[in-house]
Structures are given as structure tokens and as C-alpha cells.
CSV table of C-alpha atoms in Angstrom, one decimal:
chain,number,residue,atom,x,y,z
J,1,MET,CA,38.5,-3.3,-20.1
J,2,ASN,CA,42.3,-3.3,-21.4
J,3,ASN,CA,43.3,-4.0,-25.0
J,4,THR,CA,44.7,-6.9,-24.6
J,5,LEU,CA,45.3,-9.5,-27.1
J,6,VAL,CA,43.7,-12.5,-27.2
J,7,ASN,CA,46.1,-15.2,-29.5
J,8,GLY,CA,47.3,-12.6,-31.0
J,9,THR,CA,44.0,-11.0,-33.2
J,10,TYR,CA,41.2,-11.1,-30.4
J,11,SER,CA,40.8,-7.5,-28.0
J,12,CYS,CA,38.9,-7.8,-24.8
J,13,SER,CA,37.2,-4.5,-25.5
J,14,PHE,CA,34.1,-5.4,-25.9
J,15,PRO,CA,30.5,-3.1,-25.0
J,16,SER,CA,28.5,-5.5,-23.8
J,17,ILE,CA,27.2,-9.1,-23.2
J,18,GLY,CA,26.0,-8.9,-26.4
J,19,SER,CA,28.9,-8.5,-28.4
J,20,LEU,CA,31.4,-11.0,-26.6
J,21,LEU,CA,27.9,-13.5,-28.0
J,22,ALA,CA,27.9,-12.6,-31.1
J,23,THR,CA,31.5,-12.8,-31.6
J,24,ALA,CA,31.6,-16.5,-30.2
J,25,GLU,CA,28.4,-17.4,-32.8
J,26,ALA,CA,31.2,-16.2,-35.2
J,27,GLY,CA,33.2,-19.4,-34.0
J,28,ASN,CA,36.7,-17.0,-33.8
J,29,LEU,CA,36.5,-16.8,-30.3
J,30,ASN,CA,38.0,-19.1,-27.6
J,31,ILE,CA,36.3,-18.6,-24.6
J,32,THR,CA,39.0,-20.6,-21.8
J,33,GLN,CA,41.8,-18.0,-23.3
J,34,LEU,CA,39.6,-15.3,-23.3
J,35,VAL,CA,38.7,-15.1,-19.6
J,36,GLN,CA,42.4,-16.0,-18.5
J,37,SER,CA,43.9,-13.0,-20.1
J,38,CYS,CA,40.8,-10.8,-19.9
J,39,PRO,CA,39.4,-11.3,-16.3
J,40,ASN,CA,36.6,-8.6,-16.8
J,41,VAL,CA,34.9,-11.1,-19.1
J,42,CYS,CA,33.6,-11.8,-16.5
J,43,SER,CA,32.2,-8.8,-14.4
J,44,LEU,CA,30.6,-8.1,-18.2
J,45,ALA,CA,29.1,-11.3,-18.7
J,46,TRP,CA,27.2,-11.0,-14.7
J,47,GLY,CA,27.0,-7.4,-14.3
J,48,THR,CA,27.8,-6.2,-10.3
J,49,GLY,CA,24.5,-5.3,-9.6
J,50,ASN,CA,21.2,-3.1,-10.3
J,51,PRO,CA,19.4,-1.1,-7.5
J,52,ASP,CA,16.8,-1.1,-9.3
J,53,LEU,CA,16.2,-4.1,-9.4
J,54,SER,CA,17.8,-6.1,-6.9
J,55,GLY,CA,18.3,-3.0,-4.8
J,56,ILE,CA,18.6,-3.4,-1.0
J,57,GLY,CA,14.9,-1.5,-0.6
J,58,ALA,CA,13.1,-3.3,-3.3
J,59,ASN,CA,14.8,-6.5,-2.0
J,60,VAL,CA,12.4,-5.7,1.4
J,61,SER,CA,10.0,-5.6,-0.5
J,62,TYR,CA,9.9,-8.7,-2.1
J,63,ILE,CA,10.6,-10.2,1.1
J,64,MET,CA,7.3,-8.1,2.6
J,65,GLN,CA,5.2,-9.5,-0.3
J,66,PHE,CA,6.4,-13.7,0.2
J,67,VAL,CA,6.1,-13.3,4.4
J,68,SER,CA,1.8,-11.6,2.8
J,69,ILE,CA,1.9,-14.2,0.9
J,70,VAL,CA,1.7,-17.5,3.6
J,71,ILE,CA,-0.1,-15.0,5.8
J,72,PHE,CA,-3.1,-14.0,3.0
J,73,GLY,CA,-2.5,-17.6,0.7
J,74,PRO,CA,-2.5,-21.7,3.0
J,75,LEU,CA,-3.0,-19.7,6.6
J,76,PHE,CA,-5.5,-17.3,5.7
J,77,VAL,CA,-8.0,-20.3,3.8
J,78,ALA,CA,-7.1,-22.3,7.5
J,79,ILE,CA,-7.9,-19.2,9.6
J,80,TYR,CA,-11.3,-17.9,7.4
J,81,GLY,CA,-12.1,-21.8,7.5
J,82,TYR,CA,-11.1,-22.5,10.8
J,83,GLY,CA,-13.2,-19.3,12.3
J,84,LYS,CA,-16.5,-20.1,9.8
J,85,GLN,CA,-17.0,-23.2,12.2
J,86,GLY,CA,-17.6,-20.4,15.0
J,87,HIS,CA,-14.4,-20.0,16.5
J,88,LEU,CA,-14.2,-16.6,15.6
J,89,ASN,CA,-16.9,-14.3,14.7
J,90,PRO,CA,-18.3,-12.5,12.0
J,91,ASP,CA,-15.9,-9.3,12.9
J,92,SER,CA,-12.4,-10.9,12.7
J,93,LEU,CA,-13.7,-12.5,10.1
J,94,GLU,CA,-14.3,-9.5,7.9
J,95,PHE,CA,-11.6,-8.2,9.5
J,96,TRP,CA,-9.4,-11.0,7.7
J,97,LYS,CA,-11.9,-11.4,4.1
J,98,GLU,CA,-10.7,-7.1,3.8
J,99,LEU,CA,-7.1,-7.5,4.6
J,100,GLN,CA,-6.7,-10.2,1.5
J,101,ASP,CA,-9.1,-8.2,-0.7
J,102,THR,CA,-6.1,-5.5,-0.2
J,103,PHE,CA,-3.8,-7.7,-0.4
J,104,LEU,CA,-4.6,-9.3,-3.2
J,105,ASP,CA,-5.1,-6.0,-5.2
J,106,THR,CA,-1.9,-4.8,-4.4
J,107,SER,CA,0.3,-7.5,-5.1
J,108,ALA,CA,-1.5,-8.3,-8.5
J,109,GLN,CA,-0.6,-4.6,-8.8
J,110,PHE,CA,2.9,-4.8,-8.3
J,111,THR,CA,3.5,-8.3,-10.0
J,112,ILE,CA,2.4,-7.0,-13.5
J,113,PRO,CA,3.9,-4.0,-13.8
J,114,VAL,CA,7.9,-6.0,-12.6
J,115,THR,CA,6.8,-8.4,-14.9
J,116,VAL,CA,6.3,-5.6,-17.9
J,117,ALA,CA,10.2,-4.2,-16.6
J,118,ALA,CA,11.0,-7.7,-16.8
J,119,VAL,CA,10.1,-8.0,-20.8
J,120,VAL,CA,11.6,-5.0,-21.0
J,121,ARG,CA,14.6,-5.1,-19.4
J,122,LEU,CA,15.8,-8.3,-21.6
J,123,HIS,CA,15.5,-6.4,-24.8
J,124,GLN,CA,17.9,-4.6,-23.7
J,125,SER,CA,20.2,-7.2,-23.0
J,126,PRO,CA,21.1,-7.6,-19.4
J,127,PRO,CA,23.8,-9.7,-17.9
J,128,PHE,CA,22.9,-13.2,-16.5
J,129,PHE,CA,22.9,-12.0,-12.4
J,130,GLU,CA,19.8,-9.8,-13.9
J,131,ILE,CA,18.7,-12.4,-16.4
J,132,ALA,CA,18.7,-15.2,-13.3
J,133,PHE,CA,17.6,-12.9,-11.0
J,134,LEU,CA,14.7,-12.0,-13.0
J,135,GLN,CA,14.2,-15.6,-13.6
J,136,SER,CA,13.8,-16.3,-9.6
J,137,LEU,CA,11.4,-12.9,-9.3
J,138,THR,CA,8.7,-13.0,-11.9
J,139,THR,CA,8.6,-17.3,-11.2
J,140,MET,CA,7.9,-16.6,-7.5
J,141,GLN,CA,5.3,-12.9,-8.4
J,142,PHE,CA,3.7,-15.2,-10.3
J,143,LEU,CA,3.5,-18.4,-8.0
J,144,GLY,CA,2.3,-16.5,-5.1
J,145,LEU,CA,-0.5,-15.0,-7.5
J,146,PHE,CA,-2.0,-18.0,-7.9
J,147,CYS,CA,-1.8,-18.7,-4.2
J,148,THR,CA,-3.6,-16.0,-3.1
J,149,ALA,CA,-6.4,-15.8,-5.6
J,150,ILE,CA,-7.2,-18.9,-4.7
J,151,ALA,CA,-7.1,-18.4,-1.7
J,152,THR,CA,-9.7,-15.8,-2.0
J,153,GLY,CA,-12.4,-18.1,-2.9
J,154,VAL,CA,-12.9,-19.5,0.8
J,155,ALA,CA,-14.4,-16.4,1.9
J,156,MET,CA,-15.8,-14.6,-1.4
J,157,PRO,CA,-18.9,-13.2,-1.1
J,158,LYS,CA,-22.4,-14.3,-3.6
J,159,LYS,CA,-23.8,-11.2,-4.2
J,160,ARG,CA,-20.1,-10.7,-6.0
J,161,SER,CA,-18.4,-13.1,-6.6
J,162,ILE,CA,-19.2,-13.6,-11.0
J,163,ARG,CA,-17.4,-9.4,-11.0
J,164,ARG,CA,-14.7,-10.6,-8.0
J,165,VAL,CA,-14.0,-14.2,-9.9
J,166,LEU,CA,-13.7,-11.4,-13.5
J,167,VAL,CA,-10.7,-9.2,-11.7
J,168,ILE,CA,-9.0,-11.8,-10.6
J,169,SER,CA,-9.1,-13.9,-13.8
J,170,LEU,CA,-8.3,-11.1,-15.2
J,171,TYR,CA,-4.7,-10.8,-12.9
J,172,LEU,CA,-4.2,-13.7,-13.5
J,173,VAL,CA,-4.3,-14.3,-17.3
J,174,VAL,CA,-1.9,-10.4,-18.0
J,175,ASP,CA,0.8,-11.7,-15.6
J,176,PHE,CA,1.0,-14.9,-17.6
J,177,GLY,CA,0.7,-13.9,-20.6
J,178,PHE,CA,4.0,-10.8,-19.8
J,179,TYR,CA,5.8,-14.3,-17.6
J,180,MET,CA,5.4,-15.9,-20.9
J,181,GLY,CA,7.8,-13.2,-22.5
J,182,VAL,CA,9.7,-13.9,-19.8
J,183,VAL,CA,9.9,-17.6,-20.1
J,184,GLY,CA,10.1,-16.8,-24.0
J,185,TYR,CA,13.4,-14.9,-23.9
J,186,LEU,CA,15.5,-17.6,-22.0
J,187,ARG,CA,14.9,-19.1,-25.5
J,188,THR,CA,18.3,-19.3,-27.3
J,189,ASN,CA,20.3,-20.7,-30.1
J,190,LYS,CA,23.3,-23.3,-30.3
J,191,ALA,CA,26.2,-20.8,-30.2
J,192,SER,CA,24.6,-18.8,-27.2
J,193,TRP,CA,24.0,-22.1,-25.3
J,194,THR,CA,27.8,-23.3,-26.0
J,195,THR,CA,28.8,-20.0,-25.4
J,196,ILE,CA,26.5,-19.6,-22.1
J,197,LYS,CA,27.7,-22.7,-21.0
J,198,GLN,CA,31.5,-22.3,-21.3
J,199,LEU,CA,31.9,-18.7,-19.8
J,200,ALA,CA,30.2,-20.2,-16.8
J,201,SER,CA,32.7,-22.8,-16.3
J,202,ALA,CA,35.4,-20.7,-17.8
J,203,CYS,CA,33.8,-18.1,-14.6
J,204,GLY,CA,33.8,-21.0,-11.9
J,205,GLU,CA,32.7,-18.5,-8.5
J,206,TYR,CA,29.7,-16.8,-11.3
J,207,SER,CA,28.7,-20.8,-12.6
J,208,GLN,CA,25.5,-20.4,-9.5
J,209,LEU,CA,24.2,-17.4,-11.6
J,210,THR,CA,23.8,-19.0,-14.9
J,211,PRO,CA,20.0,-18.3,-16.0
J,212,GLY,CA,17.9,-21.0,-17.1
J,213,PHE,CA,18.7,-20.7,-20.8
J,214,VAL,CA,17.1,-23.2,-22.8
J,215,TYR,CA,19.0,-24.6,-26.6
J,216,ILE,CA,16.0,-26.2,-29.0
J,217,GLN,CA,16.9,-27.3,-31.9
J,218,THR,CA,14.7,-26.5,-34.5
J,219,HIS,CA,13.8,-28.5,-38.3
J,220,LYS,CA,13.8,-26.6,-41.4
J,221,LEU,CA,10.5,-27.7,-43.3
J,222,SER,CA,10.7,-28.2,-47.2
J,223,VAL,CA,7.5,-28.5,-49.0
J,224,GLY,CA,9.1,-27.6,-52.9
J,225,THR,CA,8.4,-24.5,-54.3
J,226,GLY,CA,5.0,-23.9,-57.1
J,227,ILE,CA,2.5,-26.0,-57.4
J,228,GLN,CA,4.6,-29.7,-55.9
J,229,GLY,CA,5.1,-27.5,-52.5
J,230,PHE,CA,1.3,-26.3,-52.9
J,231,LYS,CA,0.6,-31.0,-53.0
J,232,ASN,CA,3.0,-31.3,-50.7
J,233,PHE,CA,1.6,-29.4,-48.3
J,234,LEU,CA,-1.7,-29.8,-49.6
J,235,ASN,CA,-1.1,-34.2,-49.4
J,236,PRO,CA,-2.0,-35.5,-45.3
J,237,PHE,CA,0.4,-37.7,-45.5
J,238,SER,CA,3.8,-36.6,-46.6
J,239,LYS,CA,6.2,-34.6,-43.7
J,240,GLY,CA,4.6,-31.3,-44.0
J,241,GLY,CA,1.1,-32.8,-43.8
J,242,TRP,CA,1.7,-34.2,-40.6
J,243,ILE,CA,3.2,-31.0,-39.3
J,244,ILE,CA,0.3,-28.9,-39.7
J,245,PHE,CA,-1.8,-31.7,-38.4
J,246,GLY,CA,-0.1,-31.9,-35.7
J,247,LEU,CA,-0.4,-28.1,-34.7
J,248,THR,CA,-3.8,-27.8,-34.8
J,249,VAL,CA,-4.4,-30.7,-33.0
J,250,ALA,CA,-2.4,-29.5,-30.6
J,251,ALA,CA,-3.8,-26.0,-30.7
J,252,ILE,CA,-7.3,-27.6,-30.4
J,253,ALA,CA,-6.1,-29.7,-27.6
J,254,GLY,CA,-4.2,-27.1,-25.7
J,255,LEU,CA,-7.6,-24.3,-26.2
J,256,ALA,CA,-9.3,-26.6,-24.6
J,257,VAL,CA,-7.3,-27.5,-21.8
J,258,THR,CA,-7.4,-23.6,-21.0
J,259,VAL,CA,-10.9,-23.4,-20.6
J,260,VAL,CA,-10.9,-27.0,-19.1
J,261,VAL,CA,-8.7,-24.6,-16.0
J,262,VAL,CA,-9.9,-21.5,-16.1
J,263,PHE,CA,-13.7,-22.8,-15.6
J,264,ALA,CA,-12.1,-25.0,-12.7
J,265,ILE,CA,-11.1,-22.5,-10.9
J,266,TYR,CA,-14.7,-20.5,-11.5
J,267,GLN,CA,-15.6,-23.3,-9.7
J,268,CYS,CA,-13.3,-23.6,-6.6
J,269,LEU,CA,-13.4,-20.5,-6.2
J,270,ARG,CA,-16.6,-20.8,-6.2
J,271,SER,CA,-17.2,-23.8,-3.2
J,272,ARG,CA,-15.6,-21.9,-1.1
J,273,SER,CA,-15.3,-25.2,0.8
J,274,PRO,CA,-10.8,-25.1,3.0
J,275,TRP,CA,-10.5,-28.1,1.8
J,276,VAL,CA,-10.8,-27.5,-1.9
J,277,LEU,CA,-8.7,-24.3,-1.9
J,278,GLY,CA,-6.3,-25.2,1.7
J,279,PRO,CA,-4.1,-27.7,-0.8
J,280,MET,CA,-4.4,-26.2,-3.9
J,281,SER,CA,-3.3,-23.3,-2.1
J,282,LEU,CA,-0.5,-25.0,-0.5
J,283,GLY,CA,1.2,-26.2,-3.7
J,284,PHE,CA,1.3,-22.5,-5.2
J,285,PHE,CA,2.6,-21.3,-2.0
J,286,GLY,CA,5.5,-24.7,-2.2
J,287,GLY,CA,6.6,-23.0,-5.8
J,288,THR,CA,6.6,-19.7,-4.3
J,289,LEU,CA,8.7,-20.2,-1.1
J,290,TYR,CA,11.5,-22.4,-4.0
J,291,CYS,CA,11.7,-19.6,-6.1
J,292,MET,CA,12.2,-16.7,-3.0
J,293,ILE,CA,14.9,-19.1,-1.8
J,294,LEU,CA,16.7,-19.2,-4.6
J,295,LEU,CA,16.3,-15.4,-5.4
J,296,GLU,CA,17.6,-14.9,-2.3
J,297,ARG,CA,20.7,-17.5,-2.7
J,298,LYS,CA,21.5,-15.3,-6.1
J,299,ARG,CA,21.8,-11.9,-4.3
J,300,GLN,CA,23.9,-13.4,-2.0
J,301,VAL,CA,26.2,-14.8,-3.7
J,302,MET,CA,26.2,-11.7,-6.5
J,303,LYS,CA,27.2,-9.5,-3.7
J,304,LYS,CA,29.7,-12.6,-1.8
J,305,VAL,CA,31.5,-12.3,-5.9
J,306,THR,CA,31.7,-8.7,-6.4
J,307,GLY,CA,32.5,-8.1,-3.1
J,308,SER,CA,32.8,-3.9,-2.6
J,309,ASP,CA,31.7,-3.5,-6.3
J,310,PHE,CA,28.8,-5.0,-4.7
J,311,GLN,CA,26.0,-1.7,-6.3
J,312,ASP,CA,21.9,-3.1,-4.8
J,313,ASN,CA,22.9,-2.5,-0.9
J,314,GLN,CA,23.0,1.6,-1.2
J,315,TRP,CA,20.0,3.5,-1.1
J,316,GLY,CA,18.5,5.5,-3.3
J,317,PHE,CA,15.2,7.4,-4.1
J,318,GLY,CA,13.9,3.9,-5.6
J,319,GLN,CA,14.7,1.9,-2.8
J,320,VAL,CA,12.2,4.3,-1.0
J,321,MET,CA,10.0,4.1,-2.5
J,322,ALA,CA,9.4,0.1,-2.7
J,323,LEU,CA,9.5,0.3,0.9
J,324,PHE,CA,6.0,2.4,0.8
J,325,LEU,CA,4.4,-0.2,-1.4
J,326,TRP,CA,2.0,-1.8,1.4
J,327,ALA,CA,2.1,1.0,3.5
J,328,PRO,CA,-2.0,0.4,2.4
J,329,LEU,CA,-1.8,-2.9,3.5
J,330,LEU,CA,0.6,-1.7,6.6
J,331,VAL,CA,-1.5,1.0,7.9
J,332,GLN,CA,-5.4,-0.7,7.1
J,333,SER,CA,-3.9,-3.8,9.4
J,334,LEU,CA,-3.1,-1.3,12.3
J,335,TYR,CA,-6.6,0.6,11.5
J,336,TYR,CA,-7.7,-2.6,12.4
J,337,ILE,CA,-6.0,-4.2,15.6
J,338,LEU,CA,-5.5,-1.0,17.6
J,339,GLY,CA,-9.4,0.1,17.2
J,340,ASN,CA,-9.9,-3.6,18.0
J,341,LEU,CA,-7.9,-3.7,21.1
J,342,PHE,CA,-9.6,0.2,22.0
J,343,LEU,CA,-12.9,-0.3,22.1
J,344,HIS,CA,-12.4,-3.3,24.6
J,345,SER,CA,-10.5,-0.9,26.5
J,346,LEU,CA,-13.4,1.6,26.8
J,347,PRO,CA,-15.9,1.2,29.3
J,348,CYS,CA,-19.9,1.4,28.3
J,349,SER,CA,-20.1,5.3,29.6
J,350,TYR,CA,-18.1,5.8,25.7
J,351,LEU,CA,-19.9,3.9,23.7
J,352,THR,CA,-22.8,4.6,21.6
J,353,TRP,CA,-26.0,2.6,20.0
J,354,CYS,CA,-25.1,0.1,17.6
J,355,ASP,CA,-26.6,-2.5,15.7
J,356,GLY,CA,-25.1,-5.6,16.8
J,357,SER,CA,-21.8,-6.2,14.3
J,358,THR,CA,-20.6,-2.6,14.8
J,359,VAL,CA,-19.6,0.2,16.7
J,360,THR,CA,-18.7,3.7,16.2
J,361,LEU,CA,-14.7,4.1,16.5
J,362,PHE,CA,-14.1,7.1,18.2
J,363,PRO,CA,-17.2,7.8,19.7
J,364,ARG,CA,-18.6,11.1,20.0
J,365,LEU,CA,-20.7,11.3,23.7
J,366,LYS,CA,-20.6,11.9,26.9
J,367,PRO,CA,-19.8,9.5,29.1
J,368,ARG,CA,-23.7,10.4,30.9
J,369,GLU,CA,-25.1,10.5,27.6
J,370,LEU,CA,-25.9,7.1,27.4
J,371,VAL,CA,-29.0,6.0,27.8
J,372,SER,CA,-29.7,2.9,28.8
J,373,THR,CA,-26.4,1.0,31.0
J,374,ASP,CA,-27.6,-2.5,31.0
J,375,ARG,CA,-28.9,-3.2,28.2
J,376,ALA,CA,-25.2,-1.2,25.6
J,377,CYS,CA,-24.0,-3.7,28.3
J,378,TYR,CA,-25.7,-7.1,26.9
J,379,ARG,CA,-25.6,-5.0,23.4
J,380,CYS,CA,-22.5,-3.0,22.6
J,381,ARG,CA,-19.6,-4.8,21.7
J,382,GLY,CA,-16.9,-5.3,24.1
J,383,CYS,CA,-19.1,-4.4,26.7
J,384,HIS,CA,-20.2,-7.4,28.4
J,385,ARG,CA,-17.2,-6.7,31.6
J,386,CYS,CA,-19.3,-3.7,32.9
J,387,ALA,CA,-22.2,-5.6,34.5
J,388,GLU,CA,-19.2,-8.3,35.6
J,389,SER,CA,-17.6,-6.0,36.9
J,390,GLY,CA,-20.3,-4.0,38.9
J,391,GLU,CA,-20.1,-0.7,36.8
J,392,SER,CA,-23.4,-0.4,35.3
J,393,SER,CA,-25.0,0.6,38.4
J,394,ARG,CA,-22.0,2.9,38.9
J,395,LEU,CA,-22.7,4.6,35.3
J,396,MET,CA,-26.3,4.9,35.9
J,397,GLU,CA,-25.7,7.4,38.2
J,398,ASN,CA,-26.4,11.1,36.4
J,399,ILE,CA,-27.8,9.3,33.7
J,400,GLU,CA,-31.0,10.5,31.8
J,401,LEU,CA,-33.6,7.3,31.3
J,402,ALA,CA,-35.1,7.7,27.7
J,403,PRO,CA,-38.7,6.7,26.4
J,404,VAL,CA,-38.6,3.7,25.1
J,405,ASP,CA,-40.8,1.3,22.8
J,406,ALA,CA,-42.8,-1.7,25.3
J,407,GLY,CA,-42.8,-3.7,22.0
J,408,VAL,CA,-39.4,-3.0,21.7
J,409,HIS,CA,-38.2,-3.7,25.4
J,410,PRO,CA,-40.8,-6.2,27.0
J,411,ALA,CA,-38.6,-7.1,29.5
J,412,MET,CA,-38.9,-3.1,30.6
J,413,PRO,CA,-41.0,-2.7,34.0
J,414,PRO,CA,-44.3,-1.6,34.7
J,415,THR,CA,-44.8,2.7,33.5
J,416,ARG,CA,-45.3,4.9,35.7
J,417,THR,CA,-44.0,8.5,36.4
J,418,THR,CA,-44.1,8.0,40.0
J,419,PRO,CA,-42.1,5.4,41.7
J,420,ARG,CA,-43.5,2.8,43.4
J,421,THR,CA,-43.9,2.4,47.2
J,422,ASP,CA,-46.2,-0.9,47.1
J,423,ASN,CA,-44.6,-4.5,47.0
J,424,GLU,CA,-46.8,-4.7,43.5
J,425,THR,CA,-45.3,-6.9,41.3
J,426,THR,CA,-45.5,-6.9,37.2
J,427,THR,CA,-44.4,-10.6,35.4
J,428,GLY,CA,-40.6,-10.7,35.1
J,429,ILE,CA,-39.6,-7.6,37.7
J,430,ASP,CA,-39.6,-8.3,41.6
J,431,SER,CA,-40.8,-5.2,43.7
J,432,GLU,CA,-38.5,-5.9,46.6
J,433,THR,CA,-35.4,-5.4,44.5
J,434,TYR,CA,-35.7,-2.8,41.6
J,435,HIS,CA,-35.8,0.0,43.2
J,436,GLY,CA,-35.6,2.5,40.2
J,437,VAL,CA,-38.2,5.0,38.6
J,438,LEU,CA,-40.6,3.7,36.3
J,439,LEU,CA,-41.8,5.8,33.0
J,440,GLU,CA,-44.2,6.0,30.7
J,441,ILE,CA,-44.5,5.1,27.3
J,442,ASN,CA,-43.1,7.8,25.2
J,443,SER,CA,-43.5,10.0,28.3
J,444,PRO,CA,-41.7,13.0,28.3
J,445,ALA,CA,-37.6,11.3,30.1
J,446,VAL,CA,-37.5,12.4,33.9
J,447,ARG,CA,-33.7,12.5,35.5
J,448,PRO,CA,-33.6,11.2,38.2
J,449,THR,CA,-31.7,12.2,41.3
J,450,PRO,CA,-29.5,10.1,44.2
J,451,GLU,CA,-32.3,12.2,47.1
J,452,SER,CA,-35.1,11.5,45.6
J,453,ASN,CA,-35.3,8.1,43.4
J,454,PRO,CA,-32.5,6.0,44.2
J,455,VAL,CA,-30.5,4.3,41.2
J,456,PRO,CA,-31.4,0.9,40.2
J,457,THR,CA,-29.1,-1.3,41.7
J,458,ARG,CA,-30.0,-4.9,40.6
J,459,VAL,CA,-32.6,-6.7,39.2
J,460,ALA,CA,-34.2,-9.4,39.2
J,461,PRO,CA,-32.5,-13.0,37.2
J,462,ASP,CA,-35.7,-14.1,36.1
J,463,VAL,CA,-35.1,-10.5,33.5
J,464,GLU,CA,-34.4,-11.0,29.8
J,465,VAL,CA,-31.3,-9.6,28.8
J,466,LEU,CA,-31.7,-8.9,25.3
J,467,PRO,CA,-29.1,-10.2,22.6
J,468,PRO,CA,-26.4,-8.6,20.6
J,469,TYR,CA,-29.2,-8.6,17.5
J,470,ALA,CA,-32.0,-7.1,19.5
J,471,ALA,CA,-31.1,-3.1,18.9
J,472,ILE,CA,-32.8,-0.7,20.0
J,473,GLU,CA,-32.2,2.1,17.7
J,474,SER,CA,-31.0,5.9,17.6
J,475,LYS,CA,-33.4,7.3,15.7
J,476,ASP,CA,-35.8,6.6,19.2
J,477,ILE,CA,-33.1,9.4,21.4
J,478,SER,CA,-34.1,12.2,20.3
J,479,ASP,CA,-31.3,15.4,20.9
J,480,SER,CA,-33.8,16.3,24.1
J,481,ASP,CA,-33.1,13.5,25.5
J,482,LYS,CA,-29.8,14.2,25.9
J,483,PHE,CA,-27.4,16.3,28.7
J,484,ASP,CA,-25.6,18.9,27.9
């Protein structure tokens, strides 16, 4: 800055905003005249941005975090509560729960370092814009972490609920501790508070970026010295005695309130009730939304005021790294979404045997290695379309039938090594409509051919179809029973 004199005494060359405030605290500085003579004082006080804090890449990361808070906060509670009523299948619910767990861990491991960095930066006398931005940022992330943590309770598994609640509580306690360090920095003395207000008034265009400094008047307690001071300290009816008594009661009450709040949060998380967790998560989300609006507004005001000197739109190493913070969450989401679409687009012949809830995502079996198309169509996820489209009959061509235990599949036809030629019937089987090869239990597999043994084209309506959970384990199918 230029070395212009103010009132013939003061120079415009202040090395930092801290030195300006220190000079103002001495009572020998007129802020209004200083700003009129040295316009660069406003730029010194508010800075021109900090790419490491509010750069374009970091800001996009904050926006992605906020959008994820919307999805995995109150919206997650609504979706999971709706799905638990039978409107969504268990696979979809498990998908949402795993994504929510991943986001909560990622968000906590991002929020806590940001809060720690904010505490460190605030003790370096940063410009006012950085202080105001950090205030909104840490508050937004703190409330967002609570919003997401409470939403976790709706899908909290019983077997690991205590362990998971302890981990979530650790996240919240650590972040709360450092956040209190940020809030504590905003407390200042009367001289600095007055100087900051005068600077905001003189630098009119910067007034919207004034940090939320708070001045709390303190009173010195004089209890005397020596024996008389000790007596005054112990006297419960003296001013000092009442203050000590009040502080003791306040500490006990604060501890009791903390225990009650932690216990209430624990019980809410274990309740798994959307009607309890939903409003709580929505309330924290309201505060998160308000702080996010303030965050973006402060950045836009700073960009408008500084113009071409604004540094936060410059890409750098840290800006690119900030974007990849959410890569694991995005990859996991794409894995589930694309994998689910891929499975539902496969024909029955590409699905291996499953246990009713899982299926091989990238199957290794060839199309002809399917053992029983009709049963697989009703047992494997997304494969019921085969029976509806009539694809099962076509896929049975050149398929080797494997031996099956009759106790597992009571609706299987009677067992023989030769095809039936008479009208003999068995319970649940219409011999006139069933033309397949009937095998003996545990007999070697027989390969049917279109010439000698026609493929089954239709099964009688009274044949029981296996539900998805009535699985035939893959161990019943030996390697010798498969085609090369």
C-alpha cells in the first residue's frame, strides 16, 4: 500500500489486518478518515479470496456434499420408511443403506479435517471474508453431519447398532469440539468489535461479508488478598460465593443436559422409527440449507466486489483433488445402478444359480450351462420375463438336465430312465401335455436331443412353481453335469 499519511501521523502501510486492529485498539486511529485516504484498507481487511478454502473446485465439493445431505438425510428416511412397508424389494433397501453408510463416513472424514483446518486458519489472523466463509462452512457441515447421522437410525441393523452408534457419536463429538473452537474465536474485545463495525460501515460494499464477531462484556471479580480474600471466597452470601455457586450449578446442569441429549439421540437411533427420525433430520436439514445459501451468497458478493482480482475461480492442484473426494460414493452408486440394469437386461440363460437374494453380477457360465430354465426363471432375480415371453422353451434346447433330489423339488415328474409312452399320470403332472425326459433320482445326466426326446413345451397349470427362496444349491450340480 502507499505510504500516504493520515492526519499527518498514520501511514497506510499495515502489514496485516491484525496490525490495523491493534493500532485501532490503541485509540489513535480514525477508521473513516483512514478508509477515505487509503481505499486499499478495505481490500486488506477482506482479502481477495482463498482458492484453498473457497476455490471453484472446493466450492463444487461443498455443493456435492449438500446435495448428498439432501438425498441421504430426510429423503433417505422417507425412502427407507416407504420401502420397509413392502413397496421396495430388499435388494433396493440394502443398496440405499450401504450408500448412506458410505456417505456418512465420507462426509464425517471430510467435515472434521475442514473444521480442524478452520481452527488453524483462524489463529493466523485471516481476512474477514475467510472468517465469514469459514463460519458458514463449518456450521453447514456440522448441521449436515447431524442430519445424516440421525437419518442412519432408520436403517440401523440390530446386530451392530451399538458399535455403529458409538462410531457416529465419535464423529459428532469430535466435530462438535473443533466447531466450538471456531465459535470461540468469534468472541472479541470491545475495541476490536467497534473497529470492525466502523470498517464495515466505511467499506460499504464489503458490509455484507462482516463476520459474526461477538463482544461479551466481562467483569473482574475482586475478592481481596490474604486471609480476608479467602474468607470472601468461602462466604456463600458474598458476590464471589454466589458466582462460584452459580458456575458449579451451571456445570452440573450442563453435564446433565449433555447426558440426556446423548441418551435421547441413542434411543432415537435405536428406535428406527421414520416418524421420529424424519422430523429431526428435516430440522437439521433446514439449518444446513440456510447456511449453504449464506455460503454461496458470500462467495458471489466477494466475486462481485473484487472483480478481476477474485482468486477463487482459478483451478489448481487442490481444486482438482477436492472433486475426487466423492469419487468412491459415485463409483459405488454407478456400480449398483448399472449392475442392477445389467442384470435385469440379461436372459435367463446368463444367470447362474442364486439363493434367492443374490446373483452373480458378471456370470461365468455359458448360455447352455443353465440346468433348469423353468425353475431359474422363477428363482433368479429379474428372470421371470423368460416365462412370460416364452423364452424358456427355446432355451431348453440342447440343455443337459441334472439330477435333483426329489425332496427339494416335490413338483418334479416321476423318475425313469426312458420316456413315457402311455398315459400314466402322477400327482401334479399331465402326461398328455408333458413330453420331457423323466430321470431317476441321482442317476447320470441324460442329454436330450430334438429327434429322440422333444423338449418340454408346456407344464400343467397345477404344477407348483418354486418361490424365490426355495433354492437348489449349486453344490448339487457337479462339474461333470455341465457342457464344455
